[in-house]
PDB file of N, CA and C in Angstrom:
ATOM      1  N   TRP A 579     141.943  76.117 105.365  1.00 70.00           N
ATOM      2  CA  TRP A 579     142.661  74.880 105.165  1.00 70.00           C
ATOM      3  C   TRP A 579     143.850  75.107 104.243  1.00 70.00           C
ATOM      4  N   ASN A 580     143.701  76.051 103.325  1.00 76.00           N
ATOM      5  CA  ASN A 580     144.776  76.320 102.369  1.00 76.00           C
ATOM      6  C   ASN A 580     146.007  76.919 103.037  1.00 76.00           C
ATOM      7  N   ASN A 581     145.856  77.536 104.205  1.00 81.00           N
ATOM      8  CA  ASN A 581     146.979  78.154 104.905  1.00 81.00           C
ATOM      9  C   ASN A 581     147.630  77.229 105.934  1.00 81.00           C
ATOM     10  N   VAL A 582     147.113  76.026 106.075  1.00 77.00           N
ATOM     11  CA  VAL A 582     147.648  75.073 107.049  1.00 77.00           C
ATOM     12  C   VAL A 582     148.948  74.486 106.502  1.00 77.00           C
ATOM     13  N   PRO A 583     149.992  74.420 107.341  1.00 83.00           N
ATOM     14  CA  PRO A 583     151.265  73.847 106.877  1.00 83.00           C
ATOM     15  C   PRO A 583     151.117  72.384 106.425  1.00 83.00           C
ATOM     16  N   ARG A 584     151.953  72.003 105.506  1.00 83.00           N
ATOM     17  CA  ARG A 584     151.927  70.656 104.923  1.00 83.00           C
ATOM     18  C   ARG A 584     152.026  69.569 106.002  1.00 83.00           C
ATOM     19  N   SER A 585     152.866  69.779 107.021  1.00 81.00           N
ATOM     20  CA  SER A 585     153.048  68.763 108.069  1.00 81.00           C
ATOM     21  C   SER A 585     151.743  68.502 108.825  1.00 81.00           C
ATOM     22  N   LEU A 586     150.951  69.559 109.067  1.00 75.00           N
ATOM     23  CA  LEU A 586     149.660  69.357 109.738  1.00 75.00           C
ATOM     24  C   LEU A 586     148.646  68.710 108.797  1.00 75.00           C
ATOM     25  N   ARG A 587     148.695  69.092 107.546  1.00 78.00           N
ATOM     26  CA  ARG A 587     147.785  68.465 106.578  1.00 78.00           C
ATOM     27  C   ARG A 587     148.013  66.960 106.512  1.00 78.00           C
ATOM     28  N   ASP A 588     149.270  66.564 106.576  1.00 80.00           N
ATOM     29  CA  ASP A 588     149.591  65.138 106.523  1.00 80.00           C
ATOM     30  C   ASP A 588     148.988  64.375 107.698  1.00 80.00           C
ATOM     31  N   LEU A 589     148.889  65.025 108.857  1.00 74.00           N
ATOM     32  CA  LEU A 589     148.270  64.374 110.021  1.00 74.00           C
ATOM     33  C   LEU A 589     146.810  64.036 109.759  1.00 74.00           C
ATOM     34  N   PHE A 590     146.159  64.868 108.947  1.00 70.00           N
ATOM     35  CA  PHE A 590     144.745  64.655 108.632  1.00 70.00           C
ATOM     36  C   PHE A 590     144.561  64.010 107.265  1.00 70.00           C
ATOM     37  N   LYS A 591     145.631  63.390 106.775  1.00 74.00           N
ATOM     38  CA  LYS A 591     145.594  62.692 105.486  1.00 74.00           C
ATOM     39  C   LYS A 591     145.117  63.611 104.370  1.00 74.00           C
ATOM     40  N   ASN A 592     145.553  64.851 104.462  1.00 77.00           N
ATOM     41  CA  ASN A 592     145.280  65.883 103.460  1.00 77.00           C
ATOM     42  C   ASN A 592     143.787  66.149 103.251  1.00 77.00           C
ATOM     43  N   THR A 593     142.987  65.880 104.267  1.00 75.00           N
ATOM     44  CA  THR A 593     141.547  66.113 104.200  1.00 75.00           C
ATOM     45  C   THR A 593     141.156  67.093 105.297  1.00 75.00           C
ATOM     46  N   ASN A 594     140.506  68.148 104.919  1.00 71.00           N
ATOM     47  CA  ASN A 594     140.063  69.158 105.878  1.00 71.00           C
ATOM     48  C   ASN A 594     139.141  68.503 106.912  1.00 71.00           C
ATOM     49  N   PRO A 595     139.511  68.520 108.217  1.00 66.00           N
ATOM     50  CA  PRO A 595     138.691  67.838 109.218  1.00 66.00           C
ATOM     51  C   PRO A 595     137.307  68.446 109.397  1.00 66.00           C
ATOM     52  N   GLU A 596     137.126  69.701 108.991  1.00 64.00           N
ATOM     53  CA  GLU A 596     135.816  70.326 109.153  1.00 64.00           C
ATOM     54  C   GLU A 596     134.801  69.841 108.136  1.00 64.00           C
ATOM     55  N   ILE A 597     135.252  69.209 107.070  1.00 65.00           N
ATOM     56  CA  ILE A 597     134.295  68.750 106.057  1.00 65.00           C
ATOM     57  C   ILE A 597     134.122  67.227 106.070  1.00 65.00           C
ATOM     58  N   ARG A 598     134.775  66.553 107.011  1.00 59.00           N
ATOM     59  CA  ARG A 598     134.580  65.105 107.134  1.00 59.00           C
ATOM     60  C   ARG A 598     133.207  64.819 107.709  1.00 59.00           C
ATOM     61  N   SER A 599     132.717  63.619 107.503  1.00 56.00           N
ATOM     62  CA  SER A 599     131.364  63.262 107.945  1.00 56.00           C
ATOM     63  C   SER A 599     131.205  63.363 109.455  1.00 56.00           C
ATOM     64  N   GLN A 600     132.290  63.154 110.221  1.00 55.00           N
ATOM     65  CA  GLN A 600     132.191  63.237 111.674  1.00 55.00           C
ATOM     66  C   GLN A 600     131.929  64.673 112.133  1.00 55.00           C
ATOM     67  N   ALA A 601     132.229  65.659 111.292  1.00 51.00           N
ATOM     68  CA  ALA A 601     132.094  67.057 111.678  1.00 51.00           C
ATOM     69  C   ALA A 601     130.752  67.656 111.285  1.00 51.00           C
ATOM     70  N   GLU A 602     129.966  66.924 110.511  1.00 60.00           N
ATOM     71  CA  GLU A 602     128.693  67.462 110.038  1.00 60.00           C
ATOM     72  C   GLU A 602     127.749  67.749 111.199  1.00 60.00           C
ATOM     73  N   ASN A 603     127.097  68.897 111.121  1.00 66.00           N
ATOM     74  CA  ASN A 603     126.094  69.335 112.097  1.00 66.00           C
ATOM     75  C   ASN A 603     126.636  69.410 113.519  1.00 66.00           C
ATOM     76  N   LYS A 604     127.919  69.739 113.665  1.00 74.00           N
ATOM     77  CA  LYS A 604     128.501  69.865 114.991  1.00 74.00           C
ATOM     78  C   LYS A 604     129.076  71.269 115.173  1.00 74.00           C
ATOM     79  N   ASN A 605     128.934  71.785 116.369  1.00 80.00           N
ATOM     80  CA  ASN A 605     129.454  73.100 116.712  1.00 80.00           C
ATOM     81  C   ASN A 605     130.972  73.025 116.811  1.00 80.00           C
ATOM     82  N   HIS A 606     131.633  73.909 116.081  1.00 81.00           N
ATOM     83  CA  HIS A 606     133.094  73.895 116.041  1.00 81.00           C
ATOM     84  C   HIS A 606     133.708  74.138 117.421  1.00 81.00           C
ATOM     85  N   HIS A 607     133.135  75.076 118.184  1.00 85.00           N
ATOM     86  CA  HIS A 607     133.668  75.379 119.516  1.00 85.00           C
ATOM     87  C   HIS A 607     133.525  74.185 120.456  1.00 85.00           C
ATOM     88  N   ILE A 608     132.402  73.493 120.373  1.00 88.00           N
ATOM     89  CA  ILE A 608     132.194  72.319 121.220  1.00 88.00           C
ATOM     90  C   ILE A 608     133.179  71.218 120.827  1.00 88.00           C
ATOM     91  N   LYS A 609     133.377  71.017 119.532  1.00 85.00           N
ATOM     92  CA  LYS A 609     134.324  69.996 119.071  1.00 85.00           C
ATOM     93  C   LYS A 609     135.714  70.267 119.634  1.00 85.00           C
ATOM     94  N   CYS A 610     136.160  71.503 119.545  1.00 85.00           N
ATOM     95  CA  CYS A 610     137.508  71.845 120.006  1.00 85.00           C
ATOM     96  C   CYS A 610     137.649  71.678 121.514  1.00 85.00           C
ATOM     97  N   LEU A 611     136.683  72.195 122.272  1.00 89.00           N
ATOM     98  CA  LEU A 611     136.770  72.094 123.731  1.00 89.00           C
ATOM     99  C   LEU A 611     136.616  70.653 124.206  1.00 89.00           C
ATOM    100  N   ALA A 612     135.734  69.900 123.583  1.00 88.00           N
ATOM    101  CA  ALA A 612     135.558  68.498 123.973  1.00 88.00           C
ATOM    102  C   ALA A 612     136.860  67.733 123.744  1.00 88.00           C
ATOM    103  N   TRP A 613     137.509  67.995 122.616  1.00 86.00           N
ATOM    104  CA  TRP A 613     138.795  67.350 122.337  1.00 86.00           C
ATOM    105  C   TRP A 613     139.843  67.784 123.354  1.00 86.00           C
ATOM    106  N   LEU A 614     139.883  69.066 123.662  1.00 88.00           N
ATOM    107  CA  LEU A 614     140.875  69.591 124.595  1.00 88.00           C
ATOM    108  C   LEU A 614     140.688  69.014 125.996  1.00 88.00           C
ATOM    109  N   ILE A 615     139.459  68.975 126.470  1.00 88.00           N
ATOM    110  CA  ILE A 615     139.168  68.492 127.817  1.00 88.00           C
ATOM    111  C   ILE A 615     139.149  66.966 127.853  1.00 88.00           C
ATOM    112  N   ASP A 616     139.097  66.349 126.689  1.00 88.00           N
ATOM    113  CA  ASP A 616     139.092  64.899 126.546  1.00 88.00           C
ATOM    114  C   ASP A 616     137.788  64.274 127.047  1.00 88.00           C
ATOM    115  N   ILE A 617     136.682  64.845 126.543  1.00 91.00           N
ATOM    116  CA  ILE A 617     135.369  64.259 126.796  1.00 91.00           C
ATOM    117  C   ILE A 617     134.664  64.100 125.454  1.00 91.00           C
ATOM    118  N   GLN A 618     133.584  63.356 125.443  1.00 90.00           N
ATOM    119  CA  GLN A 618     132.824  63.139 124.220  1.00 90.00           C
ATOM    120  C   GLN A 618     132.039  64.391 123.846  1.00 90.00           C
ATOM    121  N   TYR A 619     131.885  64.620 122.554  1.00 88.00           N
ATOM    122  CA  TYR A 619     131.097  65.746 122.045  1.00 88.00           C
ATOM    123  C   TYR A 619     129.685  65.702 122.623  1.00 88.00           C
ATOM    124  N   GLU A 620     129.095  64.524 122.652  1.00 90.00           N
ATOM    125  CA  GLU A 620     127.721  64.372 123.141  1.00 90.00           C
ATOM    126  C   GLU A 620     127.616  64.720 124.618  1.00 90.00           C
ATOM    127  N   GLN A 621     128.626  64.366 125.399  1.00 92.00           N
ATOM    128  CA  GLN A 621     128.619  64.693 126.828  1.00 92.00           C
ATOM    129  C   GLN A 621     128.673  66.206 127.010  1.00 92.00           C
ATOM    130  N   PHE A 622     129.516  66.871 126.253  1.00 90.00           N
ATOM    131  CA  PHE A 622     129.608  68.331 126.320  1.00 90.00           C
ATOM    132  C   PHE A 622     128.257  68.949 125.957  1.00 90.00           C
ATOM    133  N   SER A 623     127.651  68.468 124.880  1.00 90.00           N
ATOM    134  CA  SER A 623     126.344  68.984 124.446  1.00 90.00           C
ATOM    135  C   SER A 623     125.277  68.758 125.502  1.00 90.00           C
ATOM    136  N   GLN A 624     125.331  67.611 126.165  1.00 92.00           N
ATOM    137  CA  GLN A 624     124.342  67.308 127.202  1.00 92.00           C
ATOM    138  C   GLN A 624     124.462  68.282 128.371  1.00 92.00           C
ATOM    139  N   VAL A 625     125.691  68.589 128.792  1.00 92.00           N
ATOM    140  CA  VAL A 625     125.894  69.547 129.882  1.00 92.00           C
ATOM    141  C   VAL A 625     125.361  70.915 129.465  1.00 92.00           C
ATOM    142  N   MET A 626     125.611  71.306 128.231  1.00 90.00           N
ATOM    143  CA  MET A 626     125.093  72.592 127.745  1.00 90.00           C
ATOM    144  C   MET A 626     123.574  72.612 127.770  1.00 90.00           C
ATOM    145  N   HIS A 627     122.964  71.506 127.344  1.00 90.00           N
ATOM    146  CA  HIS A 627     121.507  71.425 127.328  1.00 90.00           C
ATOM    147  C   HIS A 627     120.939  71.475 128.750  1.00 90.00           C
ATOM    148  N   GLU A 628     121.555  70.758 129.671  1.00 91.00           N
ATOM    149  CA  GLU A 628     121.091  70.755 131.060  1.00 91.00           C
ATOM    150  C   GLU A 628     121.204  72.141 131.688  1.00 91.00           C
ATOM    151  N   MET A 629     122.258  72.876 131.348  1.00 89.00           N
ATOM    152  CA  MET A 629     122.476  74.210 131.906  1.00 89.00           C
ATOM    153  C   MET A 629     121.710  75.285 131.134  1.00 89.00           C
ATOM    154  N   LYS A 630     121.047  74.867 130.040  1.00 89.00           N
ATOM    155  CA  LYS A 630     120.330  75.802 129.166  1.00 89.00           C
ATOM    156  C   LYS A 630     121.264  76.934 128.733  1.00 89.00           C
ATOM    157  N   PHE A 631     122.382  76.524 128.158  1.00 87.00           N
ATOM    158  CA  PHE A 631     123.442  77.456 127.819  1.00 87.00           C
ATOM    159  C   PHE A 631     123.796  77.359 126.343  1.00 87.00           C
ATOM    160  N   ILE A 632     124.086  78.511 125.736  1.00 86.00           N
ATOM    161  CA  ILE A 632     124.559  78.566 124.367  1.00 86.00           C
ATOM    162  C   ILE A 632     126.016  79.009 124.421  1.00 86.00           C
ATOM    163  N   LEU A 633     126.890  78.198 123.875  1.00 87.00           N
ATOM    164  CA  LEU A 633     128.322  78.457 123.925  1.00 87.00           C
ATOM    165  C   LEU A 633     128.698  79.548 122.931  1.00 87.00           C
ATOM    166  N   THR A 634     129.334  80.604 123.425  1.00 88.00           N
ATOM    167  CA  THR A 634     129.802  81.689 122.574  1.00 88.00           C
ATOM    168  C   THR A 634     131.311  81.596 122.406  1.00 88.00           C
ATOM    169  N   GLU A 635     131.836  82.318 121.461  1.00 87.00           N
ATOM    170  CA  GLU A 635     133.276  82.317 121.230  1.00 87.00           C
ATOM    171  C   GLU A 635     134.012  82.856 122.452  1.00 87.00           C
ATOM    172  N   ASN A 636     133.477  83.893 123.072  1.00 90.00           N
ATOM    173  CA  ASN A 636     134.094  84.493 124.257  1.00 90.00           C
ATOM    174  C   ASN A 636     134.174  83.473 125.397  1.00 90.00           C
ATOM    175  N   PHE A 637     133.085  82.767 125.643  1.00 90.00           N
ATOM    176  CA  PHE A 637     133.055  81.770 126.715  1.00 90.00           C
ATOM    177  C   PHE A 637     133.976  80.594 126.391  1.00 90.00           C
ATOM    178  N   THR A 638     134.079  80.268 125.105  1.00 90.00           N
ATOM    179  CA  THR A 638     134.989  79.197 124.674  1.00 90.00           C
ATOM    180  C   THR A 638     136.417  79.534 125.063  1.00 90.00           C
ATOM    181  N   TYR A 639     136.831  80.772 124.801  1.00 91.00           N
ATOM    182  CA  TYR A 639     138.189  81.192 125.160  1.00 91.00           C
ATOM    183  C   TYR A 639     138.405  81.161 126.672  1.00 91.00           C
ATOM    184  N   LYS A 640     137.390  81.558 127.412  1.00 92.00           N
ATOM    185  CA  LYS A 640     137.516  81.541 128.875  1.00 92.00           C
ATOM    186  C   LYS A 640     137.686  80.114 129.382  1.00 92.00           C
ATOM    187  N   LEU A 641     136.880  79.186 128.864  1.00 92.00           N
ATOM    188  CA  LEU A 641     137.020  77.781 129.263  1.00 92.00           C
ATOM    189  C   LEU A 641     138.387  77.238 128.885  1.00 92.00           C
ATOM    190  N   PHE A 642     138.866  77.618 127.704  1.00 91.00           N
ATOM    191  CA  PHE A 642     140.183  77.187 127.265  1.00 91.00           C
ATOM    192  C   PHE A 642     141.265  77.647 128.238  1.00 91.00           C
ATOM    193  N   HIS A 643     141.192  78.914 128.653  1.00 92.00           N
ATOM    194  CA  HIS A 643     142.208  79.448 129.566  1.00 92.00           C
ATOM    195  C   HIS A 643     142.123  78.822 130.956  1.00 92.00           C
ATOM    196  N   VAL A 644     140.926  78.561 131.439  1.00 93.00           N
ATOM    197  CA  VAL A 644     140.775  77.897 132.733  1.00 93.00           C
ATOM    198  C   VAL A 644     141.386  76.493 132.659  1.00 93.00           C
ATOM    199  N   HIS A 645     141.109  75.774 131.576  1.00 93.00           N
ATOM    200  CA  HIS A 645     141.655  74.425 131.429  1.00 93.00           C
ATOM    201  C   HIS A 645     143.177  74.461 131.282  1.00 93.00           C
ATOM    202  N   GLU A 646     143.666  75.442 130.562  1.00 92.00           N
ATOM    203  CA  GLU A 646     145.118  75.595 130.399  1.00 92.00           C
ATOM    204  C   GLU A 646     145.793  75.793 131.753  1.00 92.00           C
ATOM    205  N   ARG A 647     145.206  76.618 132.599  1.00 93.00           N
ATOM    206  CA  ARG A 647     145.758  76.844 133.937  1.00 93.00           C
ATOM    207  C   ARG A 647     145.701  75.588 134.783  1.00 93.00           C
ATOM    208  N   LYS A 648     144.636  74.809 134.621  1.00 92.00           N
ATOM    209  CA  LYS A 648     144.533  73.552 135.371  1.00 92.00           C
ATOM    210  C   LYS A 648     145.653  72.594 134.955  1.00 92.00           C
ATOM    211  N   LEU A 649     145.894  72.497 133.662  1.00 92.00           N
ATOM    212  CA  LEU A 649     146.920  71.584 133.158  1.00 92.00           C
ATOM    213  C   LEU A 649     148.328  72.001 133.584  1.00 92.00           C
ATOM    214  N   THR A 650     148.582  73.301 133.598  1.00 93.00           N
ATOM    215  CA  THR A 650     149.916  73.796 133.957  1.00 93.00           C
ATOM    216  C   THR A 650     150.087  73.977 135.454  1.00 93.00           C
ATOM    217  N   LYS A 651     148.991  73.815 136.191  1.00 93.00           N
ATOM    218  CA  LYS A 651     148.998  73.961 137.655  1.00 93.00           C
ATOM    219  C   LYS A 651     149.489  75.341 138.092  1.00 93.00           C
ATOM    220  N   LEU A 652     149.151  76.347 137.288  1.00 92.00           N
ATOM    221  CA  LEU A 652     149.457  77.733 137.635  1.00 92.00           C
ATOM    222  C   LEU A 652     148.233  78.352 138.288  1.00 92.00           C
ATOM    223  N   PRO A 653     148.441  79.316 139.181  1.00 91.00           N
ATOM    224  CA  PRO A 653     147.294  79.951 139.829  1.00 91.00           C
ATOM    225  C   PRO A 653     146.455  80.739 138.826  1.00 91.00           C
ATOM    226  N   LEU A 654     145.204  80.901 139.164  1.00 91.00           N
ATOM    227  CA  LEU A 654     144.277  81.624 138.301  1.00 91.00           C
ATOM    228  C   LEU A 654     143.445  82.568 139.146  1.00 91.00           C
ATOM    229  N   ILE A 655     143.382  83.806 138.731  1.00 93.00           N
ATOM    230  CA  ILE A 655     142.530  84.798 139.387  1.00 93.00           C
ATOM    231  C   ILE A 655     141.471  85.204 138.378  1.00 93.00           C
ATOM    232  N   ILE A 656     140.225  85.031 138.754  1.00 92.00           N
ATOM    233  CA  ILE A 656     139.111  85.432 137.902  1.00 92.00           C
ATOM    234  C   ILE A 656     138.460  86.629 138.576  1.00 92.00           C
ATOM    235  N   GLU A 657     138.462  87.742 137.871  1.00 93.00           N
ATOM    236  CA  GLU A 657     137.866  88.941 138.451  1.00 93.00           C
ATOM    237  C   GLU A 657     136.908  89.576 137.461  1.00 93.00           C
ATOM    238  N   GLY A 658     135.984  90.325 138.006  1.00 92.00           N
ATOM    239  CA  GLY A 658     135.007  91.013 137.177  1.00 92.00           C
ATOM    240  C   GLY A 658     133.873  91.516 138.040  1.00 92.00           C
ATOM    241  N   ASP A 659     133.029  92.322 137.442  1.00 95.00           N
ATOM    242  CA  ASP A 659     131.884  92.876 138.161  1.00 95.00           C
ATOM    243  C   ASP A 659     130.900  91.777 138.541  1.00 95.00           C
ATOM    244  N   THR A 660     130.013  92.104 139.432  1.00 94.00           N
ATOM    245  CA  THR A 660     128.966  91.188 139.849  1.00 94.00           C
ATOM    246  C   THR A 660     128.091  90.843 138.654  1.00 94.00           C
ATOM    247  N   GLY A 661     127.825  89.545 138.488  1.00 92.00           N
ATOM    248  CA  GLY A 661     126.897  89.111 137.453  1.00 92.00           C
ATOM    249  C   GLY A 661     127.483  88.904 136.076  1.00 92.00           C
ATOM    250  N   VAL A 662     128.801  88.882 135.939  1.00 90.00           N
ATOM    251  CA  VAL A 662     129.397  88.695 134.606  1.00 90.00           C
ATOM    252  C   VAL A 662     129.644  87.226 134.274  1.00 90.00           C
ATOM    253  N   GLY A 663     129.463  86.315 135.237  1.00 89.00           N
ATOM    254  CA  GLY A 663     129.549  84.892 134.943  1.00 89.00           C
ATOM    255  C   GLY A 663     130.771  84.172 135.476  1.00 89.00           C
ATOM    256  N   LYS A 664     131.422  84.716 136.482  1.00 92.00           N
ATOM    257  CA  LYS A 664     132.615  84.068 137.047  1.00 92.00           C
ATOM    258  C   LYS A 664     132.256  82.721 137.668  1.00 92.00           C
ATOM    259  N   THR A 665     131.242  82.696 138.488  1.00 93.00           N
ATOM    260  CA  THR A 665     130.826  81.466 139.160  1.00 93.00           C
ATOM    261  C   THR A 665     130.259  80.476 138.148  1.00 93.00           C
ATOM    262  N   PHE A 666     129.460  80.968 137.204  1.00 92.00           N
ATOM    263  CA  PHE A 666     128.885  80.090 136.185  1.00 92.00           C
ATOM    264  C   PHE A 666     129.988  79.415 135.379  1.00 92.00           C
ATOM    265  N   LEU A 667     131.039  80.148 135.037  1.00 92.00           N
ATOM    266  CA  LEU A 667     132.167  79.588 134.290  1.00 92.00           C
ATOM    267  C   LEU A 667     132.761  78.391 135.015  1.00 92.00           C
ATOM    268  N   LEU A 668     132.998  78.539 136.304  1.00 93.00           N
ATOM    269  CA  LEU A 668     133.604  77.449 137.077  1.00 93.00           C
ATOM    270  C   LEU A 668     132.642  76.291 137.303  1.00 93.00           C
ATOM    271  N   LYS A 669     131.359  76.587 137.515  1.00 93.00           N
ATOM    272  CA  LYS A 669     130.367  75.512 137.656  1.00 93.00           C
ATOM    273  C   LYS A 669     130.246  74.715 136.367  1.00 93.00           C
ATOM    274  N   PHE A 670     130.195  75.416 135.249  1.00 92.00           N
ATOM    275  CA  PHE A 670     130.093  74.762 133.951  1.00 92.00           C
ATOM    276  C   PHE A 670     131.325  73.888 133.693  1.00 92.00           C
ATOM    277  N   TYR A 671     132.481  74.420 133.981  1.00 93.00           N
ATOM    278  CA  TYR A 671     133.727  73.673 133.793  1.00 93.00           C
ATOM    279  C   TYR A 671     133.770  72.436 134.677  1.00 93.00           C
ATOM    280  N   SER A 672     133.330  72.565 135.923  1.00 93.00           N
ATOM    281  CA  SER A 672     133.339  71.414 136.825  1.00 93.00           C
ATOM    282  C   SER A 672     132.363  70.334 136.366  1.00 93.00           C
ATOM    283  N   LEU A 673     131.231  70.733 135.802  1.00 92.00           N
ATOM    284  CA  LEU A 673     130.282  69.743 135.258  1.00 92.00           C
ATOM    285  C   LEU A 673     130.889  68.996 134.072  1.00 92.00           C
ATOM    286  N   LEU A 674     131.683  69.694 133.271  1.00 92.00           N
ATOM    287  CA  LEU A 674     132.330  69.039 132.135  1.00 92.00           C
ATOM    288  C   LEU A 674     133.358  68.006 132.604  1.00 92.00           C
ATOM    289  N   LEU A 675     134.069  68.320 133.665  1.00 91.00           N
ATOM    290  CA  LEU A 675     135.100  67.420 134.175  1.00 91.00           C
ATOM    291  C   LEU A 675     134.515  66.244 134.930  1.00 91.00           C
ATOM    292  N   ASN A 676     133.400  66.449 135.589  1.00 86.00           N
ATOM    293  CA  ASN A 676     132.811  65.390 136.422  1.00 86.00           C
ATOM    294  C   ASN A 676     131.603  64.809 135.707  1.00 86.00           C
TER     295      ASN A 676
END
């Protein structure tokens, strides 16, 4: 928080958003992705629970990039070996959107 520029601090009324009461007991990655995709934190958590999935930092970045491509309407190629989670990534993302 100490390295955040003054202009951004002013947006949060000079209060670190991670220590506000709304942030207590919440996964930081879920908070960020839920905000980015524009869904409720609880809805995101429910999809994770239904899929029996634990969100990792690596998967968070992948979801972020898939959503970024959707917003910019640029093509996306997902490649990798069999069983690395390409299909799961897209199924999980579609459940979040729908």
